[in-house]
Coordinates of N, CA and C in Angstrom, one line a residue:
X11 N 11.4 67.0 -47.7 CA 10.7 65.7 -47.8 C 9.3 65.8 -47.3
X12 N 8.8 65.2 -48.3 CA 6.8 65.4 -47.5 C 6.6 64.0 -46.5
X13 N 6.4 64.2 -45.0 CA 6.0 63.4 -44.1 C 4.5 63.2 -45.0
X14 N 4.7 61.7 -44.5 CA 3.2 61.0 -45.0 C 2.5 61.2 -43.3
X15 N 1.2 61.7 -43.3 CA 0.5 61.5 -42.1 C -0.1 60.0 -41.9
X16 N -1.3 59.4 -43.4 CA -1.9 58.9 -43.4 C -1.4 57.7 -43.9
X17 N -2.0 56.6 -43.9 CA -1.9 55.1 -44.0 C -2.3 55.1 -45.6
X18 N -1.9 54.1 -46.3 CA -2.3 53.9 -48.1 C -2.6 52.5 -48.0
X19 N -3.4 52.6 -48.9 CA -3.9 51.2 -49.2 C -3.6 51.0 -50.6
X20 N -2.7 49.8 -50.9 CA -2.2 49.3 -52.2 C -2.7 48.0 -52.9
X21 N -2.9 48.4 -54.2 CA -3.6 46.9 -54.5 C -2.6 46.6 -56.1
X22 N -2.1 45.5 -56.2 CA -0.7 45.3 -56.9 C -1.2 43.7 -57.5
X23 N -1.5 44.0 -58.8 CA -2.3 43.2 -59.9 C -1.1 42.6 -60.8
X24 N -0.8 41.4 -60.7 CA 0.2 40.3 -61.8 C -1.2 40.2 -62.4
X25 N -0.1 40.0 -63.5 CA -1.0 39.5 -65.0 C -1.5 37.9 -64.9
X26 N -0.2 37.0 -64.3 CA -1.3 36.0 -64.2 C -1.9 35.6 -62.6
X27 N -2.0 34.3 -62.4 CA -2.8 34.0 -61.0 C -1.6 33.0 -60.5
X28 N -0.4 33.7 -60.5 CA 1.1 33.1 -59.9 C 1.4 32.9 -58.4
X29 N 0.1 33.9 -58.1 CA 0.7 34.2 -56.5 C 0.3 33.1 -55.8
X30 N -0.7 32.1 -56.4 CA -1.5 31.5 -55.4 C -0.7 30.2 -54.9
X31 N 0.3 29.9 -55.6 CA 1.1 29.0 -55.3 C 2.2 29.1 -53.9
X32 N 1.8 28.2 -53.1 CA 2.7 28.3 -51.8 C 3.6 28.5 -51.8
X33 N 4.5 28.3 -52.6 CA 6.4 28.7 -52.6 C 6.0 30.1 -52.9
X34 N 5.8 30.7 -54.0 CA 5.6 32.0 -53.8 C 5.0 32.9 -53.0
X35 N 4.1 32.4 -52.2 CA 3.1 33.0 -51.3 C 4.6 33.0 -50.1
X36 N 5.2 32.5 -50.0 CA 6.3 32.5 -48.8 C 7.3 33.0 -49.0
X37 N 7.8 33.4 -50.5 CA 8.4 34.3 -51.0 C 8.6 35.2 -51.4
X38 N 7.2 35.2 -51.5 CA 6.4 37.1 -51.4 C 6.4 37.6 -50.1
X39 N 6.0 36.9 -48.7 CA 5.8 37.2 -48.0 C 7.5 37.7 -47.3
X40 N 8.2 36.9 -47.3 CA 9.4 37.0 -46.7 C 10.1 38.5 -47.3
X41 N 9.7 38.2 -49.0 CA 10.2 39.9 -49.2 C 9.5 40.8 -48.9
X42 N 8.3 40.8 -48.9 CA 7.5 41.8 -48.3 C 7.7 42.4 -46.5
X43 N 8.5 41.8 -45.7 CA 8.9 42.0 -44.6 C 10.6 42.8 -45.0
X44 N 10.9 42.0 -45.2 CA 12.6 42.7 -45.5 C 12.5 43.9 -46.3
X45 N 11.7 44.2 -47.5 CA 12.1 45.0 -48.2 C 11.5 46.2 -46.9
X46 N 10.2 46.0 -46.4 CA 9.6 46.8 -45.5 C 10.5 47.5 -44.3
X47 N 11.2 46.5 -43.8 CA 12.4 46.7 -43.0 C 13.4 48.3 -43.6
X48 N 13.8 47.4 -44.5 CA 14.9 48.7 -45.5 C 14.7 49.5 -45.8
X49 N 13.3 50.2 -45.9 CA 12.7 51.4 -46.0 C 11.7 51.9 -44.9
X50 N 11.7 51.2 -43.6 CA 11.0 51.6 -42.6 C 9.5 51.9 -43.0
X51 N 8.9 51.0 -43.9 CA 7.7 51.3 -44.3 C 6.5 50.1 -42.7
X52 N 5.7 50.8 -42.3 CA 5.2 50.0 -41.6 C 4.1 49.1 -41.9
X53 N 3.5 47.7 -41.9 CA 2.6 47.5 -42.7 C 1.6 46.5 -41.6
X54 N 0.6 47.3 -41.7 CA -0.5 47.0 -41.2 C -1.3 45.5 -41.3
X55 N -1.3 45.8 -42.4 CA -2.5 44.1 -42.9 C -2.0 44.4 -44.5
X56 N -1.6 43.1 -45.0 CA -1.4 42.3 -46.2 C -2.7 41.0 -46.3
X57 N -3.0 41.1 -47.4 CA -3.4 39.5 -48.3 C -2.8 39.5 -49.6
X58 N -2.3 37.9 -49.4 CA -1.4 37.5 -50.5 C -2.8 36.7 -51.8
X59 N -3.1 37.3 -52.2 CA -4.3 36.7 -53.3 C -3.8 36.0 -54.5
X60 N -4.8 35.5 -55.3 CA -4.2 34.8 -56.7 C -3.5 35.3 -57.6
X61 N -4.0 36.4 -57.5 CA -3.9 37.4 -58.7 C -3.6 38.8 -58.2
X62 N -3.6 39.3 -57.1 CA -3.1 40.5 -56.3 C -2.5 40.5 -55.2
X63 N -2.3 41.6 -54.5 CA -1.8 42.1 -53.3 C -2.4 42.8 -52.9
X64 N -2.8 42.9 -51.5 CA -3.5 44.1 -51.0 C -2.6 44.3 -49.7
X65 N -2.4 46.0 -49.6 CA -1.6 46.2 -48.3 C -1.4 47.8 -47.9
X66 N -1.7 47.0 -46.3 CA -2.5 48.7 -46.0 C -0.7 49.3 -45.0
X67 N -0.2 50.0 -45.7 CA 1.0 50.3 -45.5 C 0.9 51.9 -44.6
X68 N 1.8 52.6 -44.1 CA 2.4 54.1 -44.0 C 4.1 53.9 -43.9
X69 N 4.1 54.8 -44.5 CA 5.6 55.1 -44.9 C 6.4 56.3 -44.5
X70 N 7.1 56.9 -43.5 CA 7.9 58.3 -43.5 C 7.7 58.8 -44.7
X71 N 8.1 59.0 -45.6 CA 7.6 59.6 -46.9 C 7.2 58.9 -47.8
X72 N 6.9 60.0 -48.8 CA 6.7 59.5 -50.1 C 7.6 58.7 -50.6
X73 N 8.8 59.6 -50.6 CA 9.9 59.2 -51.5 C 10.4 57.3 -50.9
X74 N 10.0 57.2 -49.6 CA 10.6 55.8 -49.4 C 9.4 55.2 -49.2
X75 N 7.9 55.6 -49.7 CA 6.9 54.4 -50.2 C 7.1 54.3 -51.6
X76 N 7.6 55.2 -52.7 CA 7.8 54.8 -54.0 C 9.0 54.1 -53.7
X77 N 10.5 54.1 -53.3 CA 10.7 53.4 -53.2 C 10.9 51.7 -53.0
X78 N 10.3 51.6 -51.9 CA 9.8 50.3 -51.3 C 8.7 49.5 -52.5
X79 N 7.5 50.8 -52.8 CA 7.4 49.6 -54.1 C 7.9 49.1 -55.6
X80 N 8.9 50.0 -55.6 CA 9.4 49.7 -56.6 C 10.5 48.4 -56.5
X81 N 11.3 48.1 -55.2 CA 12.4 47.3 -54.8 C 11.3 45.9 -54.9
X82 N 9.7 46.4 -54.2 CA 9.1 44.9 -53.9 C 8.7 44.2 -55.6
X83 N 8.2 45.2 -55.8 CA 7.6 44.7 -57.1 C 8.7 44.1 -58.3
X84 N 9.5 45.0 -58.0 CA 11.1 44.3 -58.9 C 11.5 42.6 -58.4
X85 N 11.6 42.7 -57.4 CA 12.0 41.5 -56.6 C 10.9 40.3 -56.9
X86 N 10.2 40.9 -56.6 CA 8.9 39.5 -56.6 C 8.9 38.9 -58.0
X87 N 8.9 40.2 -59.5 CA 8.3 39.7 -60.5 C 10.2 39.2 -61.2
X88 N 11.1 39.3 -60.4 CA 12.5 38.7 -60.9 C 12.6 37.3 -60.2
X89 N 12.1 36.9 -59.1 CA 12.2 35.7 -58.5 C 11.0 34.7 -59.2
X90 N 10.0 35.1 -59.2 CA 9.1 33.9 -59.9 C 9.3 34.4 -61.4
X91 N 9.2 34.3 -62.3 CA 10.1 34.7 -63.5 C 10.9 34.2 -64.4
X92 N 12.2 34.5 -63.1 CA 13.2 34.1 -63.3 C 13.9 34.8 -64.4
X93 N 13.4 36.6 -64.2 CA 14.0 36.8 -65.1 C 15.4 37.8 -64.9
X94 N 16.5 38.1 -65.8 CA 17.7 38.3 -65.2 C 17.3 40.2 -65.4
X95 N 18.0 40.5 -64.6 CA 18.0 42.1 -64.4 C 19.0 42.5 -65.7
X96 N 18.3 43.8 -66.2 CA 18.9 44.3 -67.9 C 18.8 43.9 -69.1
X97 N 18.0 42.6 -69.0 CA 17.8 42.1 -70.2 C 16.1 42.4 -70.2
X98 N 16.2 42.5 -71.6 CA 15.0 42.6 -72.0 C 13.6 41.6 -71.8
X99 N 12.7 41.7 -70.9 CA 11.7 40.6 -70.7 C 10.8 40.7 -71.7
X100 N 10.0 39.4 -71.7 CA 8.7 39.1 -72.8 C 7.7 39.8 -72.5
X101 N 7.4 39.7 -71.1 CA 6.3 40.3 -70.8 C 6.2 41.0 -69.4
X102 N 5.5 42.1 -69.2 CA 5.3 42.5 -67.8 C 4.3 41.8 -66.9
X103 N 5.1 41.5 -65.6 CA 4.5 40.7 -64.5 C 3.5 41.5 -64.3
X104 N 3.4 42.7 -64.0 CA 2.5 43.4 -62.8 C 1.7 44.5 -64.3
X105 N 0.2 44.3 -63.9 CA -0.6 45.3 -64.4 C -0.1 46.6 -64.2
X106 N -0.3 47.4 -64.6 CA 0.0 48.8 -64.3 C -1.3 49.5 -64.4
X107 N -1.4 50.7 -63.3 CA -0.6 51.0 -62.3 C -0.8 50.3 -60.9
X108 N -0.1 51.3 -60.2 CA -0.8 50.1 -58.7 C -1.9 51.2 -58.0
X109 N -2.4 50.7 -57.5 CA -4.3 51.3 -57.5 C -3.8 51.6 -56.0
X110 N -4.0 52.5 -55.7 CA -3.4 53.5 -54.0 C -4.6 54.2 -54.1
X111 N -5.2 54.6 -52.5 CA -5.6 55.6 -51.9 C -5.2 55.6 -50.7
X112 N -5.8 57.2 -50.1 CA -5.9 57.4 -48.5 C -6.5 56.5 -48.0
X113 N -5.9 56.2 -47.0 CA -7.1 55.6 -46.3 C -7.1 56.3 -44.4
X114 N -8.3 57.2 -44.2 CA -8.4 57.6 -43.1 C -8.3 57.3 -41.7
X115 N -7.7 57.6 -40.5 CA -7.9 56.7 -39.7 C -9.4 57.0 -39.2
X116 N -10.2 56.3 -38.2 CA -10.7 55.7 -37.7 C -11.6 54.5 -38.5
X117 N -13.3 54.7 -38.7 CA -13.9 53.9 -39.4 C -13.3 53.6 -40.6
X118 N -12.6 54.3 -41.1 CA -11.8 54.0 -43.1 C -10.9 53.0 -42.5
X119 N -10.0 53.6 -41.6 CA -8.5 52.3 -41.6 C -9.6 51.0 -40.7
X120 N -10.3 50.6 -40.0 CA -10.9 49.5 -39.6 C -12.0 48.5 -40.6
X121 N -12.6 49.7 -41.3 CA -13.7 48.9 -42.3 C -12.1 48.3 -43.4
X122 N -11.2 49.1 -43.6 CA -10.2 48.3 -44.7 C -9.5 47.2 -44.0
X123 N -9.0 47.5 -42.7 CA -8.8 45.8 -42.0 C -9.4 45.2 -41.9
X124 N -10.8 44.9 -41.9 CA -11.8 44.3 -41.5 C -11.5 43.8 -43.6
X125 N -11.9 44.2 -44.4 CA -11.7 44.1 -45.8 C -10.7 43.0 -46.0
X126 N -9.6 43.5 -45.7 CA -8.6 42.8 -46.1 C -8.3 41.5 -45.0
X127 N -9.0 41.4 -44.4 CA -8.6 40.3 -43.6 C -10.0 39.6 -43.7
X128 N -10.7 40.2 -44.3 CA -11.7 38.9 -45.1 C -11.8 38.5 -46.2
X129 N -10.7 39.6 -47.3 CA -10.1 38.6 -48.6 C -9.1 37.9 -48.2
X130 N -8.4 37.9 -46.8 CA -7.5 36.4 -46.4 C -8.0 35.1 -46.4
X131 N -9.6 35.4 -45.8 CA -10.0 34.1 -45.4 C -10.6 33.5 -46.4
X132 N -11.4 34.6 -47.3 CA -11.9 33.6 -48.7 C -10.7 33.1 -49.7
X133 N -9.4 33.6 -49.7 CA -8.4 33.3 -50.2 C -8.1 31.6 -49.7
X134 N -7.9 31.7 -48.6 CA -7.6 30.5 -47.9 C -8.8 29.3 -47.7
X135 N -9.8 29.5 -48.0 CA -10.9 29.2 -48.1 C -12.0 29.1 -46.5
X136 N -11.4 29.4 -46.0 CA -12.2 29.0 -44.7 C -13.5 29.9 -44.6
X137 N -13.8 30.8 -45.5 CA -15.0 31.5 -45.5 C -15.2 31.5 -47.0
X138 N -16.4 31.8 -47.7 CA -17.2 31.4 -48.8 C -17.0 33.2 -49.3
X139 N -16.5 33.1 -50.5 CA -16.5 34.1 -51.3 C -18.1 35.0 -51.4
X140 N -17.9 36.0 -51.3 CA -19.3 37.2 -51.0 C -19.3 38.4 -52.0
X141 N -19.6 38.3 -53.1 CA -19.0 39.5 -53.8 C -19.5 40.8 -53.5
X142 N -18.5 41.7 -53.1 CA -19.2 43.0 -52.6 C -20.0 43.8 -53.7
X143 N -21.4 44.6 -52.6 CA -22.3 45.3 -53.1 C -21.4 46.8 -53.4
X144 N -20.9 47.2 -54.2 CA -20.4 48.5 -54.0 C -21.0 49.4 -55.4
X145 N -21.7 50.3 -54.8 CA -22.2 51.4 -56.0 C -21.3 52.6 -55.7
X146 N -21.5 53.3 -56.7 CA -20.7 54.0 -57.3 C -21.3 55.6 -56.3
X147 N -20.5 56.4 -56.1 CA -20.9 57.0 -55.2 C -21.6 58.1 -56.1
X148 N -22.8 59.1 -56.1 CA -23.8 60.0 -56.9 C -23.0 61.1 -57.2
X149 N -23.1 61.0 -58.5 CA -22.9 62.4 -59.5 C -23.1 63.5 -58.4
X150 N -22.2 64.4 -59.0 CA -22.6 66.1 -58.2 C -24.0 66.3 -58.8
X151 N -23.6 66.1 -59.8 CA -25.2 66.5 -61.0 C -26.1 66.3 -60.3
X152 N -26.1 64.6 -59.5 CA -27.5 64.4 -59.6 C -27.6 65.1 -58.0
X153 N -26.7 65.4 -57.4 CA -26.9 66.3 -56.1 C -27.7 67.3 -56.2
X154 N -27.1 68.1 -57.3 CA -27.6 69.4 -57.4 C -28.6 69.4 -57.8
X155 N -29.1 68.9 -58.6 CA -30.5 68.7 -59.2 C -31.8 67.9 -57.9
X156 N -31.2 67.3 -57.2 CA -31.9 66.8 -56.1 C -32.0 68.3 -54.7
X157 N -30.9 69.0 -54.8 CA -31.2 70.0 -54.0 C -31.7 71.1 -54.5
X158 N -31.9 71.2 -55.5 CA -32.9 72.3 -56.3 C -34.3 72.1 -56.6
X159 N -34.6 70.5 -55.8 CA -35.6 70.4 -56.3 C -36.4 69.9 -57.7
X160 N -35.1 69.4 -58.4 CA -35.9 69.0 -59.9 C -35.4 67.6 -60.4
X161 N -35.5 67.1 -59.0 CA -35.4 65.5 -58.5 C -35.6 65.2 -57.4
X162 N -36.5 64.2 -57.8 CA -37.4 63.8 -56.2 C -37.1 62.8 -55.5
X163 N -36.1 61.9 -55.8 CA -35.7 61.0 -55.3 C -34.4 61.1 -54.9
X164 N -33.6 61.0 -53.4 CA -32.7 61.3 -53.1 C -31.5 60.2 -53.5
X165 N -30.5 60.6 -54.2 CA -29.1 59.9 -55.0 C -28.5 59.4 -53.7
X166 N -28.2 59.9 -52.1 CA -27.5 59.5 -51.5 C -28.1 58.1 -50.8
X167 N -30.1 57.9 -51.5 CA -30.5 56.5 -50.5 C -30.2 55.5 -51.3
X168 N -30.4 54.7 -50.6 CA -29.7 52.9 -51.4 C -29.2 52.0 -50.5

């Protein structure tokens, strides 16, 4: 079994904006602790959003973070739904796939708490929506060409 060292960050996209509704925001939540329980996944910081999930999890393994989201995601999109297990549905609840990375400890796991616990508050409204500045991090290309000299302006300022 591969021990997970590091912490993951999950972000888990429904098709529509179902989540924002309080009965389900408390029914997401509740399964989101139990099913976490059953697979000893530990979970850091959640936001329950309109239209996503974000959640900065570590799991003993792999095998019981696939798992875990597989039970969550099943459960969530059969309970608001309402649709019956083996029968064929209309449509799929959850975008695919679910958007994961590492996330590092020190500055990486605190800038993503600090993240996620400020799309709680604009969720909830108590703080004003900010849409983040995020550029795209610079081509190798334009590195190498900047360290050769046959570009003068450095890709990493901004």
């Amino acid at each position: 079994m591969n021990r997970m060292k590091q912490a993951e960050h999950l972000v888990l996209r429904a098709r529509l904006p179902v989540l924002r509704l309080r009965k389900n925001k408390a029914l997401i939540s509740h399964l989101l602790f139990q099913v976490s329980e059953k697979f000893q996944v530990k979970i850091y910081n959640n936001s329950l959003n309109s239209n996503h999930i974000h959640l900065l999890v570590k799991a003993p393994t792999h095998k019981q973070l696939h798992d875990f989201l597989r039970v969550l995601t099943g459960q969530i999109a059969q309970k608001i739904t309402g649709a019956v297990r083996g029968k064929k549905n209309r449509f799929s609840f959850w975008l695919k796939p679910v958007w994961r990375r590492l996330v590092h400890w020190g500055r990486d796991f605190l800038n993503l708490h600090r993240y996620i616990y400020q799309n709680q508050l604009e969720t909830l409204g108590l703080i004003a929506y900010h849409p983040r500045k995020r550029q795209p991090p610079p081509s190798r290309l334009d590195l190498v060409f900047f360290c050769s000299g046959l570009r003068t302006e450095n890709p990493l300022k901004n």
